[in-house]
CSV table of C-alpha atoms in Angstrom, one decimal:
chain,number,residue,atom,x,y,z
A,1,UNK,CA,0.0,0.0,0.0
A,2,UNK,CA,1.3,3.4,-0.7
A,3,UNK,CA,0.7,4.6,2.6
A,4,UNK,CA,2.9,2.2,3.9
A,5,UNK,CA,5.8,3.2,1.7
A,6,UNK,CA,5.1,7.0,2.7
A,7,UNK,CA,5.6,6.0,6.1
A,8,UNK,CA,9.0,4.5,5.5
A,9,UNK,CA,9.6,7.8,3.3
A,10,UNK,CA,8.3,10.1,6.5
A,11,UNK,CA,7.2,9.3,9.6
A,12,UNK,CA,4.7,12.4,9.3
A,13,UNK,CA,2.8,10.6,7.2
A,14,UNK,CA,1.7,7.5,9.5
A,15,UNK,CA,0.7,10.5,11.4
A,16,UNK,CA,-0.8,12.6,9.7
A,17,UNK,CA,-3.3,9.8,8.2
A,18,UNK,CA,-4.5,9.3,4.8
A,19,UNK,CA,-5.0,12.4,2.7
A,20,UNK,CA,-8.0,10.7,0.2
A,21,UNK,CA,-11.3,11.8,1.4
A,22,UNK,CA,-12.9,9.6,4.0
A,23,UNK,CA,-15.9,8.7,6.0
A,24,UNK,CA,-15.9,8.8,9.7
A,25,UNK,CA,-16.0,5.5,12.0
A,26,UNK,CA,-19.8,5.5,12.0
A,27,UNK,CA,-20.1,5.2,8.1
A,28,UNK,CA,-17.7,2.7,8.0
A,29,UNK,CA,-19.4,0.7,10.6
A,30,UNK,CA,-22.6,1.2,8.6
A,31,UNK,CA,-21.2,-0.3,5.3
A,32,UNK,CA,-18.6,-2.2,6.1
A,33,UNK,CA,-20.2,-5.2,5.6
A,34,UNK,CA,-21.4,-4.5,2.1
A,35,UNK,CA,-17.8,-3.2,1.5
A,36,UNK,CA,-16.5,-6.8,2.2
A,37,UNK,CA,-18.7,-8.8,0.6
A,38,UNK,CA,-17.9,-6.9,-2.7
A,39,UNK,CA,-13.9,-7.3,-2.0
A,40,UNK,CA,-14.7,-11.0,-1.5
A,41,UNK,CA,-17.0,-10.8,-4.5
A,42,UNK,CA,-13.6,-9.0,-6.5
A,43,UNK,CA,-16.2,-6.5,-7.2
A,44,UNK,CA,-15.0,-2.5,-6.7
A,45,UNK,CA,-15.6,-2.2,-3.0
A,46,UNK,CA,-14.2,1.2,-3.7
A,47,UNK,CA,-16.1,2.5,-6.4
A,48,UNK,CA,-19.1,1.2,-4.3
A,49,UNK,CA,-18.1,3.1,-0.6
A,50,UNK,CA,-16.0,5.6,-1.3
A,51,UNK,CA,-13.6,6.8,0.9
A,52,UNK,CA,-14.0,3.9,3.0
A,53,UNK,CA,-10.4,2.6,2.4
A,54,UNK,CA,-8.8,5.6,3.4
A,55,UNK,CA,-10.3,5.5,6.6
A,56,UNK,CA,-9.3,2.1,7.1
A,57,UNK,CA,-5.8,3.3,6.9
A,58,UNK,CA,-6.2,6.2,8.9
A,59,UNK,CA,-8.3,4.2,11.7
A,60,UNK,CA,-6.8,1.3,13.1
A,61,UNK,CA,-9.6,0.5,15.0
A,62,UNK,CA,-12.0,0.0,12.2
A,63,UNK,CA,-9.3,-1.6,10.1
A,64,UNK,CA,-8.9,-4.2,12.5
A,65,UNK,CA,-12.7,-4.7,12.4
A,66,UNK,CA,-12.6,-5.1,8.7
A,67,UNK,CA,-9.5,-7.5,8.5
A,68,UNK,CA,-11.9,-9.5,11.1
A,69,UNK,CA,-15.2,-9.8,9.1
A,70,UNK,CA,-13.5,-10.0,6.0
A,71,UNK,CA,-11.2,-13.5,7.5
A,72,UNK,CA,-14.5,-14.7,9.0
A,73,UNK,CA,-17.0,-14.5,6.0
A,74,UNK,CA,-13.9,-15.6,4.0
A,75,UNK,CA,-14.0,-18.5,5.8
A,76,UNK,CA,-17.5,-18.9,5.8
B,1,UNK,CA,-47.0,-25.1,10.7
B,2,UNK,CA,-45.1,-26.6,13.6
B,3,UNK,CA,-42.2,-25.0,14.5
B,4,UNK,CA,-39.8,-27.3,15.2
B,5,UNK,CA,-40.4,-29.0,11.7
B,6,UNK,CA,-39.1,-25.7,10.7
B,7,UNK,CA,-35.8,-24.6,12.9
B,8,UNK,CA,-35.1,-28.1,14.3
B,9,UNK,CA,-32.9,-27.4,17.3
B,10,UNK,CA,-29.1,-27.2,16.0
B,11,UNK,CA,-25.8,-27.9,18.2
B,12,UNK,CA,-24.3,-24.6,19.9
B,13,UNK,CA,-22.2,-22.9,17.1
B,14,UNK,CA,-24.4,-24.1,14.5
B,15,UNK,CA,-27.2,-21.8,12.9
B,16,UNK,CA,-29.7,-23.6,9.9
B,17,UNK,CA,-29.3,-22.2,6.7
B,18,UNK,CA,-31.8,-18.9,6.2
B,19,UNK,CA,-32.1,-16.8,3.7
B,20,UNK,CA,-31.4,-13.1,5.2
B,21,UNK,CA,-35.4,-12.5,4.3
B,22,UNK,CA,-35.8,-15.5,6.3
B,23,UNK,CA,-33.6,-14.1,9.3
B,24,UNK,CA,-35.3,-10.9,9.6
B,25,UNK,CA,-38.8,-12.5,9.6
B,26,UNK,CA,-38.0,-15.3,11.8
B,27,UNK,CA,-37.0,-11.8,14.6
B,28,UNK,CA,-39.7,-10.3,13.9
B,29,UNK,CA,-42.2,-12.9,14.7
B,30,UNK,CA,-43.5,-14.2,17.8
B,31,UNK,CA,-43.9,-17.1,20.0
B,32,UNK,CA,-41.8,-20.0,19.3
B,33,UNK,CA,-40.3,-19.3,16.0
B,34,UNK,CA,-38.6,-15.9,17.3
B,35,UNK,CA,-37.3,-17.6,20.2
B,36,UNK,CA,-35.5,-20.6,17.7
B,37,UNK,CA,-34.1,-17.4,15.4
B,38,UNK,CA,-32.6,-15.7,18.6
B,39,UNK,CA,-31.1,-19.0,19.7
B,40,UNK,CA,-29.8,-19.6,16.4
B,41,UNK,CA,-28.7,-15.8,16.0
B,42,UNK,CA,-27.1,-16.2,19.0
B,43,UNK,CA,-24.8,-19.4,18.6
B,44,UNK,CA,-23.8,-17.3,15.1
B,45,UNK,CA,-22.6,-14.3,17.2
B,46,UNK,CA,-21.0,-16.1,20.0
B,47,UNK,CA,-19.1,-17.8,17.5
B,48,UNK,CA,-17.6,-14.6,15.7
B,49,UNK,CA,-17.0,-13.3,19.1
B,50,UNK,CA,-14.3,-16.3,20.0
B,51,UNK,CA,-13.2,-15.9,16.5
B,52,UNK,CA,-12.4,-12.6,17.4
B,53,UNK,CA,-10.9,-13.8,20.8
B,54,UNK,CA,-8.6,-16.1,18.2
B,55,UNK,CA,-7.4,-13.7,16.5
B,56,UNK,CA,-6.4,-11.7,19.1
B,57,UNK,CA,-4.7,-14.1,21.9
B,58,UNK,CA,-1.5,-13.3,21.5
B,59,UNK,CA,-1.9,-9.8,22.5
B,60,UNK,CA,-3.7,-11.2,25.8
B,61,UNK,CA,-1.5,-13.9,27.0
B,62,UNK,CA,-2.1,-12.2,30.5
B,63,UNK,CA,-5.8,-12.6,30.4
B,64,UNK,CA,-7.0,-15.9,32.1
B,65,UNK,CA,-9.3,-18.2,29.6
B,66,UNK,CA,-11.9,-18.2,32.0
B,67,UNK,CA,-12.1,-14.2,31.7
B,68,UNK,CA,-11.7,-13.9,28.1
B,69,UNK,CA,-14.7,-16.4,27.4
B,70,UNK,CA,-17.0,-14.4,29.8
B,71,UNK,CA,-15.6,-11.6,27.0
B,72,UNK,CA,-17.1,-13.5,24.4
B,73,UNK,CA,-20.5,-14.0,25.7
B,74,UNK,CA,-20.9,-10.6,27.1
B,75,UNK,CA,-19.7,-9.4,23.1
B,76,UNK,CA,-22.6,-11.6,22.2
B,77,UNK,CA,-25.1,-10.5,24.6
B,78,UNK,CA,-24.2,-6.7,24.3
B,79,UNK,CA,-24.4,-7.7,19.7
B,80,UNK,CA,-27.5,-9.4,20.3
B,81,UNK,CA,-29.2,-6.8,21.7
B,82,UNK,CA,-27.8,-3.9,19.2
B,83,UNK,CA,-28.9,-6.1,16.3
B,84,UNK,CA,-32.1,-6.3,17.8
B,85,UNK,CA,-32.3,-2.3,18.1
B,86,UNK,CA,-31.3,-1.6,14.7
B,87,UNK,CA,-33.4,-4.8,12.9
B,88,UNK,CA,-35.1,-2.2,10.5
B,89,UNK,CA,-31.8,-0.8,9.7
B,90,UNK,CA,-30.8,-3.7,7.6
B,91,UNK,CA,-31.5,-3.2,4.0
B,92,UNK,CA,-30.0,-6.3,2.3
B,93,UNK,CA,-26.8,-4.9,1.1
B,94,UNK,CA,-25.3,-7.8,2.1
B,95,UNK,CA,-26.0,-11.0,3.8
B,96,UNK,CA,-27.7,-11.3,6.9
B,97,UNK,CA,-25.7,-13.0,8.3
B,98,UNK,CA,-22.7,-10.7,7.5
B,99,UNK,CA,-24.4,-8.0,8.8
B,100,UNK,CA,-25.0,-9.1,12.1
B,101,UNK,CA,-21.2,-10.9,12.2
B,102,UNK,CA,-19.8,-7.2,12.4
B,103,UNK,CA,-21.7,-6.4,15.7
B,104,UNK,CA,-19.9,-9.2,17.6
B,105,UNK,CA,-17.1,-8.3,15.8
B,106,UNK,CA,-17.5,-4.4,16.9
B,107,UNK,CA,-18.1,-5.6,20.6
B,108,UNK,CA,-15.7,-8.2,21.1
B,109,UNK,CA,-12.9,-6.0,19.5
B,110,UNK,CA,-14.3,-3.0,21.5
B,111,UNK,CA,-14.1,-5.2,24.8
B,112,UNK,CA,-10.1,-6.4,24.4
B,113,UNK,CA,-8.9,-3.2,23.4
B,114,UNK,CA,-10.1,-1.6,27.3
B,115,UNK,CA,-9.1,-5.2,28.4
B,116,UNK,CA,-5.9,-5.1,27.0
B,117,UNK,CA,-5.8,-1.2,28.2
B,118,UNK,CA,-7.0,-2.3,31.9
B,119,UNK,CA,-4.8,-0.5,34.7
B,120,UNK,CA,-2.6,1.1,32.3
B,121,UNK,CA,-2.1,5.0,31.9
B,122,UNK,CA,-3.0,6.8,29.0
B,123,UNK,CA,-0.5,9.3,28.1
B,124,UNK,CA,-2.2,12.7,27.1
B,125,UNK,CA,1.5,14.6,26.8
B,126,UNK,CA,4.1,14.1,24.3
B,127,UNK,CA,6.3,12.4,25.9
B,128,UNK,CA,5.8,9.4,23.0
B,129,UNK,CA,8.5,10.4,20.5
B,130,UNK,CA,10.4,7.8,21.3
B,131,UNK,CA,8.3,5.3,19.4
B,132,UNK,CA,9.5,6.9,16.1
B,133,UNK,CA,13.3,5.7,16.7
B,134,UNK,CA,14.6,3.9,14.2
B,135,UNK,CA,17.8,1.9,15.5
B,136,UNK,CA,18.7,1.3,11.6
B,137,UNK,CA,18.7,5.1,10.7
B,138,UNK,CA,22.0,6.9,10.0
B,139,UNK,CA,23.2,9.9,11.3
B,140,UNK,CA,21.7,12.0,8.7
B,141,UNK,CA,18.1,10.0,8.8
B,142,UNK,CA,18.1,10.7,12.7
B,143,UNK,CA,18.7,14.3,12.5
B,144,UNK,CA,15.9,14.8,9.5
B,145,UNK,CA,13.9,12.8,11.5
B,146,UNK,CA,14.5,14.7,14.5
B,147,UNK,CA,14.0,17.8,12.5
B,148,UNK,CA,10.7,16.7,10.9
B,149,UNK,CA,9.5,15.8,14.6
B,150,UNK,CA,10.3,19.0,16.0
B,151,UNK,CA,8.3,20.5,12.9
B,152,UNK,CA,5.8,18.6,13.7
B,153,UNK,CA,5.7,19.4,17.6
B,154,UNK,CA,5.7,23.6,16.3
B,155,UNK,CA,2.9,23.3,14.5
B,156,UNK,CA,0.7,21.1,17.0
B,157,UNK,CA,1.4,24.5,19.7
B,158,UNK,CA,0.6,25.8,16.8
B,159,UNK,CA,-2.5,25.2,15.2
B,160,UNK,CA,-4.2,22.9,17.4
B,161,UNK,CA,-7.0,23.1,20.3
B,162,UNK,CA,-5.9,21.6,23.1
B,163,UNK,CA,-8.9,19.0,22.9
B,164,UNK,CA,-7.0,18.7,19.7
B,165,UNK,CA,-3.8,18.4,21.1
B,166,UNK,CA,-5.0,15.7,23.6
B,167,UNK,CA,-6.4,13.5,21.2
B,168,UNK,CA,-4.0,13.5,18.6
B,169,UNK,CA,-1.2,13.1,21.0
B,170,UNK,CA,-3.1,10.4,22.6
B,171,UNK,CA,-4.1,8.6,19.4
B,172,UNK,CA,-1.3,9.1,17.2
B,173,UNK,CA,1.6,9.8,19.1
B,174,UNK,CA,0.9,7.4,21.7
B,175,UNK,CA,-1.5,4.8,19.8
B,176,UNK,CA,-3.4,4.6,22.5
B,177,UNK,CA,-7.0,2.6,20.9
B,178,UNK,CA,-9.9,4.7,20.4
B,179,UNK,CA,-12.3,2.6,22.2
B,180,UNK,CA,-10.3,3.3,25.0
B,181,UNK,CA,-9.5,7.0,24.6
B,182,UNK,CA,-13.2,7.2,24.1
B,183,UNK,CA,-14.3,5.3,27.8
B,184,UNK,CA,-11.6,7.7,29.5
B,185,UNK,CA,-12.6,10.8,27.9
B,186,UNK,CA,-16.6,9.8,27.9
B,187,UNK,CA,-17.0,10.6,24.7
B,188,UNK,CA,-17.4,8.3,21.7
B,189,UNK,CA,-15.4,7.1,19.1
B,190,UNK,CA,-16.8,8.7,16.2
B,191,UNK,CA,-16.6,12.3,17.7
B,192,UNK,CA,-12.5,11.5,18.5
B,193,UNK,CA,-12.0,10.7,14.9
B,194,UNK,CA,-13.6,13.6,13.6
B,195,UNK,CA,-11.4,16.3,16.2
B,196,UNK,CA,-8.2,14.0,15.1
B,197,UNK,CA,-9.0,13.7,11.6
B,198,UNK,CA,-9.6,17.8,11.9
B,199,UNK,CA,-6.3,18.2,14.4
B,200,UNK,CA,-4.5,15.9,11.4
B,201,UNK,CA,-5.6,18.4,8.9
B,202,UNK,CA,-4.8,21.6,10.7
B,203,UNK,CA,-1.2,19.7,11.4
B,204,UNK,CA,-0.6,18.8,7.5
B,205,UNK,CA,-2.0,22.2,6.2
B,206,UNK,CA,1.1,23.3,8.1
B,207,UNK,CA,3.4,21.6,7.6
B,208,UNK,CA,3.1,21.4,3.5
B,209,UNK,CA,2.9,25.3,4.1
B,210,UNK,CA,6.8,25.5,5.9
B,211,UNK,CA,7.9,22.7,3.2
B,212,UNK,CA,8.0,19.4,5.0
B,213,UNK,CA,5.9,17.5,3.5
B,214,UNK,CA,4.6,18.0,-0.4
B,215,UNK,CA,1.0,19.0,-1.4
B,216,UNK,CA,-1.8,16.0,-2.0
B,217,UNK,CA,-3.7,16.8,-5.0
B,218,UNK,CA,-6.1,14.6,-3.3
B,219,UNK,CA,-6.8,17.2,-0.4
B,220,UNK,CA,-8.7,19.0,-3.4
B,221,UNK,CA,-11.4,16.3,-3.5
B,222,UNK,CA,-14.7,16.7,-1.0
B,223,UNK,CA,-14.4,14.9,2.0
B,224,UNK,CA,-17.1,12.4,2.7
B,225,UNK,CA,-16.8,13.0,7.3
């Protein structure tokens, strides 16, 4: 992910968060489970909710949320 | 139509196979077939709650197995009950069953961050700048990166409120999990992320205007908070 090679680059970056437009925590809790049944689907999740990602990689608390559901649905 | 010809009684950890229209109808009717949804609804979200628990054990080697299962029920209780609140919220954009997977999910994470968090201090002063040394860096790395920190400490006098100040020391600087920020400072978790995403704003602003860090062309576009 880019934002992990910007935080090599800077250390600013990590941060300072993602700079793409995002939702807040609520929206992502809202749609997150449409947003992963469309990445497991290899539809565009991010066409579908955007600004989504990016707040996944500015929130680690919803990111970890996401990398749950999406491991548990994945495994059925 | 006799009910148990319909939801036969499943093991714990097993739910029948509905469709989500079946789910949501099964909740919202009465008697007998409600209580055989909500036992199966259940099982479904203690089960994401230990997967959860899983997933996380290694950051909670200190917590005994008997306290982390009452974790996993008290996730499922606290789901159960949201789900049940926000039934007409579901719209069918995706499973059923997905849906109601992330409100375990939500609760159990929610539950082991303050766990993991329990008895510990949350540091609301700067004092975390150590977490950015890098014991590879060379002499010229550390002093950019010392310079870019130092930047970075200017403009948060700067610019930033001290609500501002508290949170985005507390959540960036120090990592400290927004769950738990949010129980300290009663307040919840979507209202931190808006003053940090704001204090994160007001810091990059200022820092792209003294030259440390380049402009996003991607600031331009509307932001969806």
């Amino acid at each position: 992910m880019s934002n992990q090679d910007d935080t090599r680059q800077n250390p600013l970056e990590r941060l300072l968060g993602p700079t793409a437009p995002e939702v807040g925590c609520d929206e992502c809790f809202d749609r997150l489970d449409e947003f992963v049944e469309l990445e497991l689907a290899d539809f565009d999740a991010d066409a579908a909710v955007p600004g989504l990602r990016a707040h996944l990689e500015g929130c680690p608390a919803c990111r970890e949320e996401h990398d749950s559901l999406l491991a548990l649905v994945a495994g059925g | 139509m006799g009910t148990a010809a319909v939801y036969p009684r499943v093991r714990m950890g097993e739910t029948l196979p509905r469709s989500s229209e079946a789910w949501v109808a099964a909740l919202r009717a009465e008697g007998a077939e409600r209580e055989q949804a909500l036992s199966d609804l259940y099982a479904l979200l203690l089960r994401a709650a230990r997967f959860e628990l899983r997933r996380r054990r290694a950051a909670l080697s200190h917590v005994r197995g008997e306290e982390l299962e009452d974790i996993a029920t008290q996730a499922a209780d606290d789901a159960l009950l949201a789900i049940l609140a926000k039934l007409d919220q579901y719209r069918g954009a995706s499973r059923f069953t997905t849906w109601a997977y992330k409100f375990a999910l939500l609760e159990a994470g929610v539950k082991l961050r303050r766990r993991g968090w329990q008895g510990r201090e949350v540091v609301l002063e700067p004092d975390a700048w150590s977490a950015f040394a890098d014991r590879g860096a060379s002499a010229q790395q550390t002093l950019e990166r010392d310079e870019l920190l130092r930047a970075l400490a200017a403009a948060m006098d700067g610019v930033l409120t001290p609500h501002q100040r508290t949170v985005f020391v507390a959540l960036a600087l120090s990592q400290v999990p927004i769950d738990v920020l949010a129980e300290r400072l009663q307040t919840t978790r979507g209202a931190l992320y808006k003053t940090l995403h704001d204090a994160r704003r007001k810091l990059r602003r200022e820092l792209v205007a003294a030259g440390y860090l380049e402009d996003q062309p991607a600031k331009a576009g509307e932001d969806k908070r």
